[in-house]
Coordinates of C-alpha atoms in Angstrom, one line a residue:
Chain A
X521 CA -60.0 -68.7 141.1
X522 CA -59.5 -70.9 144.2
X523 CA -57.1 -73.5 143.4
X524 CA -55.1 -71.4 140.1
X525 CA -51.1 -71.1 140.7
X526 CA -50.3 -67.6 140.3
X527 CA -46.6 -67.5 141.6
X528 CA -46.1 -64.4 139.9
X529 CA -49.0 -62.5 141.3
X530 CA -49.5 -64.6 144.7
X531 CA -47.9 -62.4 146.9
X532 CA -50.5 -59.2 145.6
X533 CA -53.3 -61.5 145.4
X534 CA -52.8 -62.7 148.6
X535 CA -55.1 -60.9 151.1
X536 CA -52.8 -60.2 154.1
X537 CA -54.0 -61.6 157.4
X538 CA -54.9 -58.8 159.2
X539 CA -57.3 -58.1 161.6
X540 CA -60.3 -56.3 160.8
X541 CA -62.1 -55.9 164.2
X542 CA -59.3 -55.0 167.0
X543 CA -60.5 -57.4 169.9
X544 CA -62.6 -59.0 168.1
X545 CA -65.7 -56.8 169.0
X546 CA -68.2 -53.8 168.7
X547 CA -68.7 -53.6 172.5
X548 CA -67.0 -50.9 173.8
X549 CA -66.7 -48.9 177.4
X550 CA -68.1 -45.2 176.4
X551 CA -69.0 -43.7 172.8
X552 CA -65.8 -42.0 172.6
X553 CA -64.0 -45.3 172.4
X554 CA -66.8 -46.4 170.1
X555 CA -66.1 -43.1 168.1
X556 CA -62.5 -44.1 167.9
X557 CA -63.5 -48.1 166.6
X558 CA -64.8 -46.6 164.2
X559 CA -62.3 -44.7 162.8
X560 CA -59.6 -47.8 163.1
X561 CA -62.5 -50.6 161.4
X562 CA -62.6 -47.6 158.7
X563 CA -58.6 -47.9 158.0
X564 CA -58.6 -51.3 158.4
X565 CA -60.6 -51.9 155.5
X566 CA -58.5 -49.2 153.8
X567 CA -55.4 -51.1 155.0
X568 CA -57.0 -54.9 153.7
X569 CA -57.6 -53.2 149.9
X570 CA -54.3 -51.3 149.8
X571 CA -52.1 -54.0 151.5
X572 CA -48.7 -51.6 150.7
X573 CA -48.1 -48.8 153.5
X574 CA -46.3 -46.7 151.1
X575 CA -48.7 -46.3 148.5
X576 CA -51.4 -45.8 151.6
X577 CA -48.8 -42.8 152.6
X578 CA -49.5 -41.5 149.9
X579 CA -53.1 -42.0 149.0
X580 CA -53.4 -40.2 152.5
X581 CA -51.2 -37.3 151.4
X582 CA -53.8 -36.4 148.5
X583 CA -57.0 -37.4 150.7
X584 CA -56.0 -35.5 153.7
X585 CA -55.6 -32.4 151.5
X586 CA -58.9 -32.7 149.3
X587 CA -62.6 -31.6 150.6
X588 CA -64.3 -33.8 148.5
X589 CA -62.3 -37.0 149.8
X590 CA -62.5 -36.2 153.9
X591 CA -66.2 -35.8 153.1
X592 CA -66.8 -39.4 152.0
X593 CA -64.0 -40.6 154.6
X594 CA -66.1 -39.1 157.4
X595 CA -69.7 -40.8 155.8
X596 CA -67.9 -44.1 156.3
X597 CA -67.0 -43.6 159.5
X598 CA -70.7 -42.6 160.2
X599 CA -72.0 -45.7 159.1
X600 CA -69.5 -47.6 160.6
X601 CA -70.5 -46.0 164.0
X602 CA -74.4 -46.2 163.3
X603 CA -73.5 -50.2 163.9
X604 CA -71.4 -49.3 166.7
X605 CA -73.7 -47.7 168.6
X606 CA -76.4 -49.7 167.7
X607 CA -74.3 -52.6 169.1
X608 CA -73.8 -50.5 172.5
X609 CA -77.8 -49.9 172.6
X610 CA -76.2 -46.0 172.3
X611 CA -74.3 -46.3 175.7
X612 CA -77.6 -45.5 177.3
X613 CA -77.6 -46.6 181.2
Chain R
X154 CA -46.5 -50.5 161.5
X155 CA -46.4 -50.2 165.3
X156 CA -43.0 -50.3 166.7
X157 CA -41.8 -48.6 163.8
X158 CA -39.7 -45.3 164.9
X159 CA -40.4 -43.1 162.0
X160 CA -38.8 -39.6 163.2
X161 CA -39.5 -37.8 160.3
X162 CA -43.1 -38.5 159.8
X163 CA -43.6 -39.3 163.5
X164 CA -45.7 -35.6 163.9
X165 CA -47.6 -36.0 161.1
X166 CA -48.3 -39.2 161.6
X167 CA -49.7 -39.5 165.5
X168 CA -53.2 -39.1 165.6
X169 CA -53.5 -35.9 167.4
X170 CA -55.3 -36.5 170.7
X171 CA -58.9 -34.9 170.2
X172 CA -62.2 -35.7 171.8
X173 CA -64.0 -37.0 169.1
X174 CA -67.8 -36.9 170.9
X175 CA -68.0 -33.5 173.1
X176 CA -69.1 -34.7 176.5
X177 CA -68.6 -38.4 175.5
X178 CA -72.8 -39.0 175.1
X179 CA -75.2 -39.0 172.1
X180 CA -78.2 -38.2 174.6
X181 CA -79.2 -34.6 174.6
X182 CA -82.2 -32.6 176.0
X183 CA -83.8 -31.7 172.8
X184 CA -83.7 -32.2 168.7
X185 CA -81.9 -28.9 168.3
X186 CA -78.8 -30.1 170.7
X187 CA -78.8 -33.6 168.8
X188 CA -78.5 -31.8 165.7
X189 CA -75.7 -29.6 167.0
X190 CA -73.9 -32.8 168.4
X191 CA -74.0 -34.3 165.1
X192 CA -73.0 -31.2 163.1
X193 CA -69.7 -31.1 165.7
X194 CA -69.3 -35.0 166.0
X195 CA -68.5 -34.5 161.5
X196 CA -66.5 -31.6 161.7
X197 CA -64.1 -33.8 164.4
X198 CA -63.9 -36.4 162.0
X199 CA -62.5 -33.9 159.4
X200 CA -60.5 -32.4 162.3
X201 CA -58.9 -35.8 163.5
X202 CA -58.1 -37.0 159.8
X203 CA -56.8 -33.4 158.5
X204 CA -55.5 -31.7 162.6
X205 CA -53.7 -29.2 160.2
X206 CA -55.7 -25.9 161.4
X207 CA -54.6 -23.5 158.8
X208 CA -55.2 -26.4 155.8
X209 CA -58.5 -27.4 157.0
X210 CA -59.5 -23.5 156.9
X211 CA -58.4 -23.6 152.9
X212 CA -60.5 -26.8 152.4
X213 CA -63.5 -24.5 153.8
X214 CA -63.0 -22.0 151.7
X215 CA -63.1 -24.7 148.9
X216 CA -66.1 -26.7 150.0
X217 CA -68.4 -23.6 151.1
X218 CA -68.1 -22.4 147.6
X219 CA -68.9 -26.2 146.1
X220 CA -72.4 -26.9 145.9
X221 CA -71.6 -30.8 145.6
X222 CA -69.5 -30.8 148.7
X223 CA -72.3 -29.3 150.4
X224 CA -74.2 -31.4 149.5
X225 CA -71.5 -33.9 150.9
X226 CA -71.3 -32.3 154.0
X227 CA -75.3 -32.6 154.5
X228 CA -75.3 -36.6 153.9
X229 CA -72.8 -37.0 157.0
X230 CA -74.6 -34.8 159.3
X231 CA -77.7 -36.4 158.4
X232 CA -75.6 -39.8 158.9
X233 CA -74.9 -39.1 162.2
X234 CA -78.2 -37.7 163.1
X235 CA -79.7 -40.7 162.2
X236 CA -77.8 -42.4 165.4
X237 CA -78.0 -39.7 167.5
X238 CA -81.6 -39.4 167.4
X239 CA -82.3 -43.3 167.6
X240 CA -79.5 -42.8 170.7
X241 CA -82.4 -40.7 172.0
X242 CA -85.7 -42.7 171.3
X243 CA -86.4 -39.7 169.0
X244 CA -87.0 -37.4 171.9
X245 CA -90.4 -38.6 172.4
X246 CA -92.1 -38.2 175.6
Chain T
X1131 CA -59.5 -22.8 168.1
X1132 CA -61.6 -21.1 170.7
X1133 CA -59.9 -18.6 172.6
X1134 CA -58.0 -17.1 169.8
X1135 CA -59.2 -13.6 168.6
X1136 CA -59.0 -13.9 164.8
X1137 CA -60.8 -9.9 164.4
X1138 CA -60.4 -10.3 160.0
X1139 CA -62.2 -13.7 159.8
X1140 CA -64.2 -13.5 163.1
X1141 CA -67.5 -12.7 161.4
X1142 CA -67.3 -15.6 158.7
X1143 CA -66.0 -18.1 161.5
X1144 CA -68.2 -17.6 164.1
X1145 CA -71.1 -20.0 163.2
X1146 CA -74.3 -17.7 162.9
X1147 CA -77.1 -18.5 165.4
X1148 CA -79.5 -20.2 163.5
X1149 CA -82.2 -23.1 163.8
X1150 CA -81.6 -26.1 163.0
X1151 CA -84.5 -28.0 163.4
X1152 CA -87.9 -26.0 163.0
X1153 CA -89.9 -26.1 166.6
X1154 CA -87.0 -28.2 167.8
X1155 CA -89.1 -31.3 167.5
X1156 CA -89.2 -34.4 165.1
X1157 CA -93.2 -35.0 165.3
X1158 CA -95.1 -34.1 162.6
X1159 CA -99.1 -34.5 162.4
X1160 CA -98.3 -36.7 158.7
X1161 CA -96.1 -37.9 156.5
X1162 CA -96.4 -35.0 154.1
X1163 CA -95.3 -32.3 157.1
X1164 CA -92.5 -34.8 157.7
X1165 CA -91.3 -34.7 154.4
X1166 CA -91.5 -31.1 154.5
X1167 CA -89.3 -30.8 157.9
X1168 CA -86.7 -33.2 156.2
X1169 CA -86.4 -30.8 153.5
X1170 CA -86.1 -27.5 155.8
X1171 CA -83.8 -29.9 158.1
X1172 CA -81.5 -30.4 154.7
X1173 CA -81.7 -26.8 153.8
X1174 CA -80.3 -25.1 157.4
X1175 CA -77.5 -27.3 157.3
X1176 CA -76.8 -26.1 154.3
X1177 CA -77.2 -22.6 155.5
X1178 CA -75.1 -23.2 158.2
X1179 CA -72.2 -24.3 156.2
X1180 CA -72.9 -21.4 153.9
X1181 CA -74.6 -18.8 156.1
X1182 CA -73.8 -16.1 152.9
X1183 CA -77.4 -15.6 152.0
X1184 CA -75.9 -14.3 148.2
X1185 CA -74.0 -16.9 147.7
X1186 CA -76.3 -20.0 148.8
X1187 CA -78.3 -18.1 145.9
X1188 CA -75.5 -18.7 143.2
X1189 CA -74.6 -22.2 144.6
X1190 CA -78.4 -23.1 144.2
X1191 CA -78.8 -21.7 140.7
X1192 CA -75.1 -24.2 139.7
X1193 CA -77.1 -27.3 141.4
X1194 CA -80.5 -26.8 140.1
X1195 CA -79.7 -27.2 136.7
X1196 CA -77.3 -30.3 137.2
X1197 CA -78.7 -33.6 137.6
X1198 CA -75.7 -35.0 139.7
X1199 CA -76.4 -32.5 142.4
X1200 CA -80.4 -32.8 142.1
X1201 CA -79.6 -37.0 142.7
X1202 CA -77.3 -36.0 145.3
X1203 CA -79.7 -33.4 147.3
X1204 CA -82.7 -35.9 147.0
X1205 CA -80.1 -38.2 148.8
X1206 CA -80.2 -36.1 151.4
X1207 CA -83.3 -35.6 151.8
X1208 CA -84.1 -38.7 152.0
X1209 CA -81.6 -39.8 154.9
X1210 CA -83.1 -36.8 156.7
X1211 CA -86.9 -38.3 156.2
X1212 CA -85.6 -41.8 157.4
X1213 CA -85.0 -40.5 160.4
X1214 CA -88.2 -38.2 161.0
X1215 CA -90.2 -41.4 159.6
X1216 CA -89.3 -43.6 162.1
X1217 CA -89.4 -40.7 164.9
X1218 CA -93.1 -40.6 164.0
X1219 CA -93.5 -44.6 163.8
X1220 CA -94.3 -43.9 160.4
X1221 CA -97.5 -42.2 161.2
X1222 CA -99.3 -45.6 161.6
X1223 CA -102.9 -45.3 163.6
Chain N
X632 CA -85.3 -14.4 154.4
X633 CA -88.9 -14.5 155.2
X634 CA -90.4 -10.5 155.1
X635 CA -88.3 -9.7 152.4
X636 CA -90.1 -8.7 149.7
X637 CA -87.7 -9.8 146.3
X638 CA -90.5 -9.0 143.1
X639 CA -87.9 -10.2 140.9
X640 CA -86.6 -13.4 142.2
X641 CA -90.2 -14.5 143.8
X642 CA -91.8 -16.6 141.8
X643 CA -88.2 -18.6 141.5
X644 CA -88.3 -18.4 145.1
X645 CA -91.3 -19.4 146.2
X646 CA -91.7 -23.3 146.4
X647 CA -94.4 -24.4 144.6
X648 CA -97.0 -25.9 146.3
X649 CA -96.3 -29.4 145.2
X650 CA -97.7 -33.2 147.2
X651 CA -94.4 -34.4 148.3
X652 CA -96.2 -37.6 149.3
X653 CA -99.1 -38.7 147.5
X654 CA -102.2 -39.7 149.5
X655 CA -100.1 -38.1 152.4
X656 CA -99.3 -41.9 153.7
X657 CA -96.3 -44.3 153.7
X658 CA -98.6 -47.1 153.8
X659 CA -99.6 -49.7 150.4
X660 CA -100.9 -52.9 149.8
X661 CA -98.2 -54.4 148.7
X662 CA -93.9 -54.9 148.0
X663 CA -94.7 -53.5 144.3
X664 CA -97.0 -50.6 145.2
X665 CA -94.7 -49.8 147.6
X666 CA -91.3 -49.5 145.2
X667 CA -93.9 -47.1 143.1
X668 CA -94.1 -44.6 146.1
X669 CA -90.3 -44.3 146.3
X670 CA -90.3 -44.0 142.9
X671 CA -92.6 -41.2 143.2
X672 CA -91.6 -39.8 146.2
X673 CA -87.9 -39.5 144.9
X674 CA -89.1 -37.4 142.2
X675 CA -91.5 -34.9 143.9
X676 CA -88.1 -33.8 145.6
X677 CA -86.2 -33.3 142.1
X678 CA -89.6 -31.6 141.3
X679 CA -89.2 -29.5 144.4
X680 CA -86.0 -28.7 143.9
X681 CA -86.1 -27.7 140.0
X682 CA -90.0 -26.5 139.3
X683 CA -89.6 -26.0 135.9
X684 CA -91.1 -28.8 133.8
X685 CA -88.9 -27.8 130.9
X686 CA -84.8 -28.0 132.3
X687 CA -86.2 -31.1 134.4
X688 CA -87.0 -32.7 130.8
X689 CA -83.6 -31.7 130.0
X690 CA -82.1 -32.6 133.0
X691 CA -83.6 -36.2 132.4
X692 CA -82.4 -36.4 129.6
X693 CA -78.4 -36.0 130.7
X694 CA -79.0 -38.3 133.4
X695 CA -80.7 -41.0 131.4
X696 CA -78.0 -41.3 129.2
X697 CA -75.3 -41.2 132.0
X698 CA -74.6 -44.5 134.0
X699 CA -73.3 -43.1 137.2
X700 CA -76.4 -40.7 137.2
X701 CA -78.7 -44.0 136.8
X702 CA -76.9 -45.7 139.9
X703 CA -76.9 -42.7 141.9
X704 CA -80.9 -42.4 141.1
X705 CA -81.0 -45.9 142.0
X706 CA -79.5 -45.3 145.5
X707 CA -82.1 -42.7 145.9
X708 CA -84.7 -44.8 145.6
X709 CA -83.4 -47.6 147.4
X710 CA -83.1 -45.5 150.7
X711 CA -86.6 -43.8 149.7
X712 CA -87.8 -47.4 149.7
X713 CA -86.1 -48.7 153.1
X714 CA -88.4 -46.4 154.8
X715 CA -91.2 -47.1 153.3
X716 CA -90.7 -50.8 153.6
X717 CA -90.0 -50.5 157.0
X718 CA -93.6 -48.3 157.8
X719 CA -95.3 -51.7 156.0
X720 CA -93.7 -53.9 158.5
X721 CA -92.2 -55.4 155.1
X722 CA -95.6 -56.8 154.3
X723 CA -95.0 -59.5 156.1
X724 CA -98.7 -61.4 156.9
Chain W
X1119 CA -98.4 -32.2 133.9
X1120 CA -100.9 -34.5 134.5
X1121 CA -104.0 -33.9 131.9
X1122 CA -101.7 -33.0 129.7
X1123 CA -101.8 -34.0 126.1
X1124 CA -98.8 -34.1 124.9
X1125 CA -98.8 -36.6 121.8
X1126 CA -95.1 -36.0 120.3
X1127 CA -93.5 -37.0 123.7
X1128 CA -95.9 -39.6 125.0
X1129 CA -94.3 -42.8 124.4
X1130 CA -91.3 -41.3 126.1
X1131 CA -92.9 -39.8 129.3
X1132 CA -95.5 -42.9 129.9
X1133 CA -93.3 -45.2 132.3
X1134 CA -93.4 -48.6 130.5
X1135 CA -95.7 -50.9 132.9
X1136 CA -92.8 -53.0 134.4
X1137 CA -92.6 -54.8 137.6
X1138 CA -90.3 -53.8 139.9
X1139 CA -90.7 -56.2 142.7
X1140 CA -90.5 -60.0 141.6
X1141 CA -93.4 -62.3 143.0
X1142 CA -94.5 -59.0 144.5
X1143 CA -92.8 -60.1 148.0
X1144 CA -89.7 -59.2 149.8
X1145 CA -89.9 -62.7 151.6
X1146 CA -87.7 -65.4 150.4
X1147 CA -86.5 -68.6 151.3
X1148 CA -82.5 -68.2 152.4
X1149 CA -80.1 -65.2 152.0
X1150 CA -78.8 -66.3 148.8
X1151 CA -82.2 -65.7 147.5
X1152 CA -82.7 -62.3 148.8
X1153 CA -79.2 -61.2 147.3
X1154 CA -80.4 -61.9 144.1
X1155 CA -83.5 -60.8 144.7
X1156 CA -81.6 -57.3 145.5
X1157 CA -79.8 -57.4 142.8
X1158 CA -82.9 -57.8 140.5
X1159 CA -84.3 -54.8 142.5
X1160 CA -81.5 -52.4 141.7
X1161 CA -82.0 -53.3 138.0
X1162 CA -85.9 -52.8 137.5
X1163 CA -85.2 -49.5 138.9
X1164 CA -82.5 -48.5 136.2
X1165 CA -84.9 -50.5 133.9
X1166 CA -87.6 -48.1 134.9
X1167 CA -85.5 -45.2 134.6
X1168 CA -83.8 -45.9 131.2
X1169 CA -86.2 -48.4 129.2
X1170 CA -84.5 -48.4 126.2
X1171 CA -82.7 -52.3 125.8
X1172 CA -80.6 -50.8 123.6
X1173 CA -79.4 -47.6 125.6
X1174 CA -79.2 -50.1 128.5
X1175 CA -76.5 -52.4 127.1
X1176 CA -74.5 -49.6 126.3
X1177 CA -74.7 -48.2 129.6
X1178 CA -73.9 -51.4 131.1
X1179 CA -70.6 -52.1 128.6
X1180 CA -69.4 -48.1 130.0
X1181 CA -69.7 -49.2 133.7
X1182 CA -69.2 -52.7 133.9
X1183 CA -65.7 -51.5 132.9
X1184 CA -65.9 -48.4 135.0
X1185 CA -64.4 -49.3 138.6
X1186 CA -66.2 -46.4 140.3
X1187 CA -69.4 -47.6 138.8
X1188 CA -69.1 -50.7 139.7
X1189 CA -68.8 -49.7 143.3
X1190 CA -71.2 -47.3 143.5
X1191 CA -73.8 -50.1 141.6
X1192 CA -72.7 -52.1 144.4
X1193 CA -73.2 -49.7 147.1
X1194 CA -77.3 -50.0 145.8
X1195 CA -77.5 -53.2 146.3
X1196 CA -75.9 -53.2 149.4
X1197 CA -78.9 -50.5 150.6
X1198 CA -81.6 -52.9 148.6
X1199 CA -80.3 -56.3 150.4
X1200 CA -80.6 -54.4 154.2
X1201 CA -84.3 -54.2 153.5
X1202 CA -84.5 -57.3 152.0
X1203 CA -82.5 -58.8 154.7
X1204 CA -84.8 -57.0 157.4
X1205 CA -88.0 -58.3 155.9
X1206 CA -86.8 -61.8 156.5
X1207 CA -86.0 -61.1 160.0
X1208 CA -82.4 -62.1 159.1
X1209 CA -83.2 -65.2 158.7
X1210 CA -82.3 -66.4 161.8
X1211 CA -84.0 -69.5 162.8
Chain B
X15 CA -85.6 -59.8 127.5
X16 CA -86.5 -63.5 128.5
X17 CA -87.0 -65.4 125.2
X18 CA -84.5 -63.8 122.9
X19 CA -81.6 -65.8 121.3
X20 CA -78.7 -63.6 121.3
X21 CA -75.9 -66.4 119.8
X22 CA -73.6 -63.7 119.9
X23 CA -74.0 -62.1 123.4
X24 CA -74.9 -64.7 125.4
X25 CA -71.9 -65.6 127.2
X26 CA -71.5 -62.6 128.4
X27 CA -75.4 -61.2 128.9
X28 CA -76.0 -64.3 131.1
X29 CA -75.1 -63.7 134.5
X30 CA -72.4 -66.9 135.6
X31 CA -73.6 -69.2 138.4
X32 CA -71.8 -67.6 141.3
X33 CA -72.2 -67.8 144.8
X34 CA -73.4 -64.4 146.0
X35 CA -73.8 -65.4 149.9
X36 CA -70.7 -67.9 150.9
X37 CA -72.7 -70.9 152.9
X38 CA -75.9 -69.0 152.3
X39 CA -75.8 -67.1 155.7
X40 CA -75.4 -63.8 157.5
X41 CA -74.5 -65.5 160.5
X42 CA -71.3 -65.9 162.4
X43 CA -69.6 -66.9 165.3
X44 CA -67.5 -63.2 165.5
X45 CA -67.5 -59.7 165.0
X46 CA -64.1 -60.4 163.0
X47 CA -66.1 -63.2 160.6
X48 CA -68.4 -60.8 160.2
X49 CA -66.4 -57.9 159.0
X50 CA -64.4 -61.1 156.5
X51 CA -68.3 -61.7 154.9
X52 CA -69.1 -58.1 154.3
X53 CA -65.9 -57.7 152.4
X54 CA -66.8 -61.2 150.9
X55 CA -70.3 -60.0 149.5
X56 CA -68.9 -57.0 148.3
X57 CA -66.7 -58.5 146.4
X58 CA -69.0 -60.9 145.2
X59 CA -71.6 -58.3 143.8
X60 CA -68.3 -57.1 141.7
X61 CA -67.9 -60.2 140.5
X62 CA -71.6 -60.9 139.4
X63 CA -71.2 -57.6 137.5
X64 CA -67.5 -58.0 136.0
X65 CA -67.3 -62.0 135.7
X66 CA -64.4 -61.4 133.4
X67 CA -61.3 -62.2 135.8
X68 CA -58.8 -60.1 133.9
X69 CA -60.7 -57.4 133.9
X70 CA -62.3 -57.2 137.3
X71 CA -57.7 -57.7 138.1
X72 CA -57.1 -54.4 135.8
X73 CA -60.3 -52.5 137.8
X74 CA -58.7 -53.3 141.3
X75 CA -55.3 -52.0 139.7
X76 CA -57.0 -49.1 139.6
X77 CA -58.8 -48.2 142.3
X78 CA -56.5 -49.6 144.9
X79 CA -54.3 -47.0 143.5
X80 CA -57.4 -43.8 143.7
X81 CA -57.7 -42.7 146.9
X82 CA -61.7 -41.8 146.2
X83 CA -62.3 -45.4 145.3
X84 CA -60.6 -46.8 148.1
X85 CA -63.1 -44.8 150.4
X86 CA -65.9 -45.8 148.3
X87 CA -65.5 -49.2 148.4
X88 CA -65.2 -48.7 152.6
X89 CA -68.4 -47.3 152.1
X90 CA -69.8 -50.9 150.9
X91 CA -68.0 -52.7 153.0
X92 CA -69.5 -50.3 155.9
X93 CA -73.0 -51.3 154.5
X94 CA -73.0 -54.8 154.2
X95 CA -71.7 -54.8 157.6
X96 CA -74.3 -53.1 159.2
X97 CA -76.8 -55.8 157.8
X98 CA -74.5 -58.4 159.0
X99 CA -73.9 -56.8 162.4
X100 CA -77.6 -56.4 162.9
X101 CA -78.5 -60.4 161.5
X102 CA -75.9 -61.8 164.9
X103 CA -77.3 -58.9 167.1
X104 CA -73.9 -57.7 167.5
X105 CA -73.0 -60.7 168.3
X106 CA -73.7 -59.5 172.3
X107 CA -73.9 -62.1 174.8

């Protein structure tokens, strides 16, 4: 799978270079902001899978309007917090 | 996807600004409040991915009648009451 | 949401004063009562959601005889015991 | 729901009084006897939940015959299993 | 159910003495290892669950071709190689 | 299952040689590396279960399109994070 020429296909294939982490970390300030890393490492991961912002418009457009899907969007986000706030040691002082 | 002026879309697209952890802190005073926080800290996720008031009211209607999405909705409050208790060494004296 | 006077749906919005976690504490004496609190913990969430006493009764009768939903509420509870297990240090001496 | 006197519904009701955790402990010998306990353990709640030897039969058989039903079980008993592997320090000597 | 003689479903209800745990340890020598060993993990358990060889294969040909299955297989491994991954403290040096 | 000479199935009942951990370790120098190995393993798991390269390309067709698979494949991602996150201790300084 490594070295195959697949002009055709390339471009899809091609995982775009985007960042996954924004600042390259899980440390953040409060667990607000923590909160909110969440949410963006969440879409990130959408955005690396579904590279094409149209079709993610749209994938949105029947998510945000079915139960069932904003349920299992919101247990990703809680797991991706549960690292994040283990990272912070919870924001205790 | 960031300088982008989008006019149309631009309302729907902003993430509305919401607090997404009430009194930015997982620490609370007893078991009961934790499980509170974590009950409010799911239904902000929903609220922040779907800020449409009146659709999120017809998505209730749908899920409270839905024994699987209940079920659903139990695994992410027991998600994030899994962090908010660790967050608060379990409450133990 | 909250200053609004909504007098039809007031009574199904208004989130019935219940408890959520039975003597607001995570210790049990053993692992059996612990088990027993996760599943009492899984069942007031769901009563929360639902707070309808008639039709948690109807929603139970649908999940009990489907083995999806049986896999998916043992799920549950056993998130919920994680977190009482380690609250208890896993009742080691 | 607790002084109400329901003769019909009762003995549906009524939880049986089942061992959710056999030998009311967490802790085994070893890795293997260990995976058996969440084996168990994840079964005693589908026995909780659904009493009657008879539709769980039936119930078992559906889901033994349905792949997504197999994995799901699986995930049950892999989280089931955390916790208990965690309470044995992981066997380690 | 447990002194029960029940000779026309025996052979169905006795689980089939299978070990579920390789080398009865969660302990092995690099990560690579204990990824496999997860994977062999998550399928004892649908070997346990659904002994039939033949049953199995056919099982496997629906899901191996079934992306949600496929994720949702992969989700229990994921949960099987954390435990496996905390037994061996990581291993970090 | 071990000794059986299946002339017919073999190719595709024995599991290919893959590489289920790249470099055999969960640890890295950054969050962002991190988050590119959890993807990795993921990915690799569906590989070990699909090893048919055409197929596994029609499977992603599909669920990069389905909205539901896109969020449960963030779900494994989320996972296999956590382990790694936890394996670099957050990678705090």
């Amino acid at each position: 799978m490594d070295n195959v020429t697949a002009p055709n296909h390339a471009p899809v294939l091609t995982p775009p270079e985007i960042t996954l982490i924004p600042n390259n970390s899980l440390l953040t300030e409060t667990p607000e902001e923590g909160r909110q890393l969440a949410v963006k490492m969440a879409r990130l991961i959408i955005k690396l899978t579904q590279p094409d912002e149209e079709k993610r418009k749209q994938l949105r457009k029947v998510y945000d309007n079915d139960a069932m899907m904003l349920i299992a969007a919101s247990q990703v986000v809680a797991a991706e917090f549960a690292t994040i706030a283990a990272a912070n040691n919870y924001w205790r002082k």
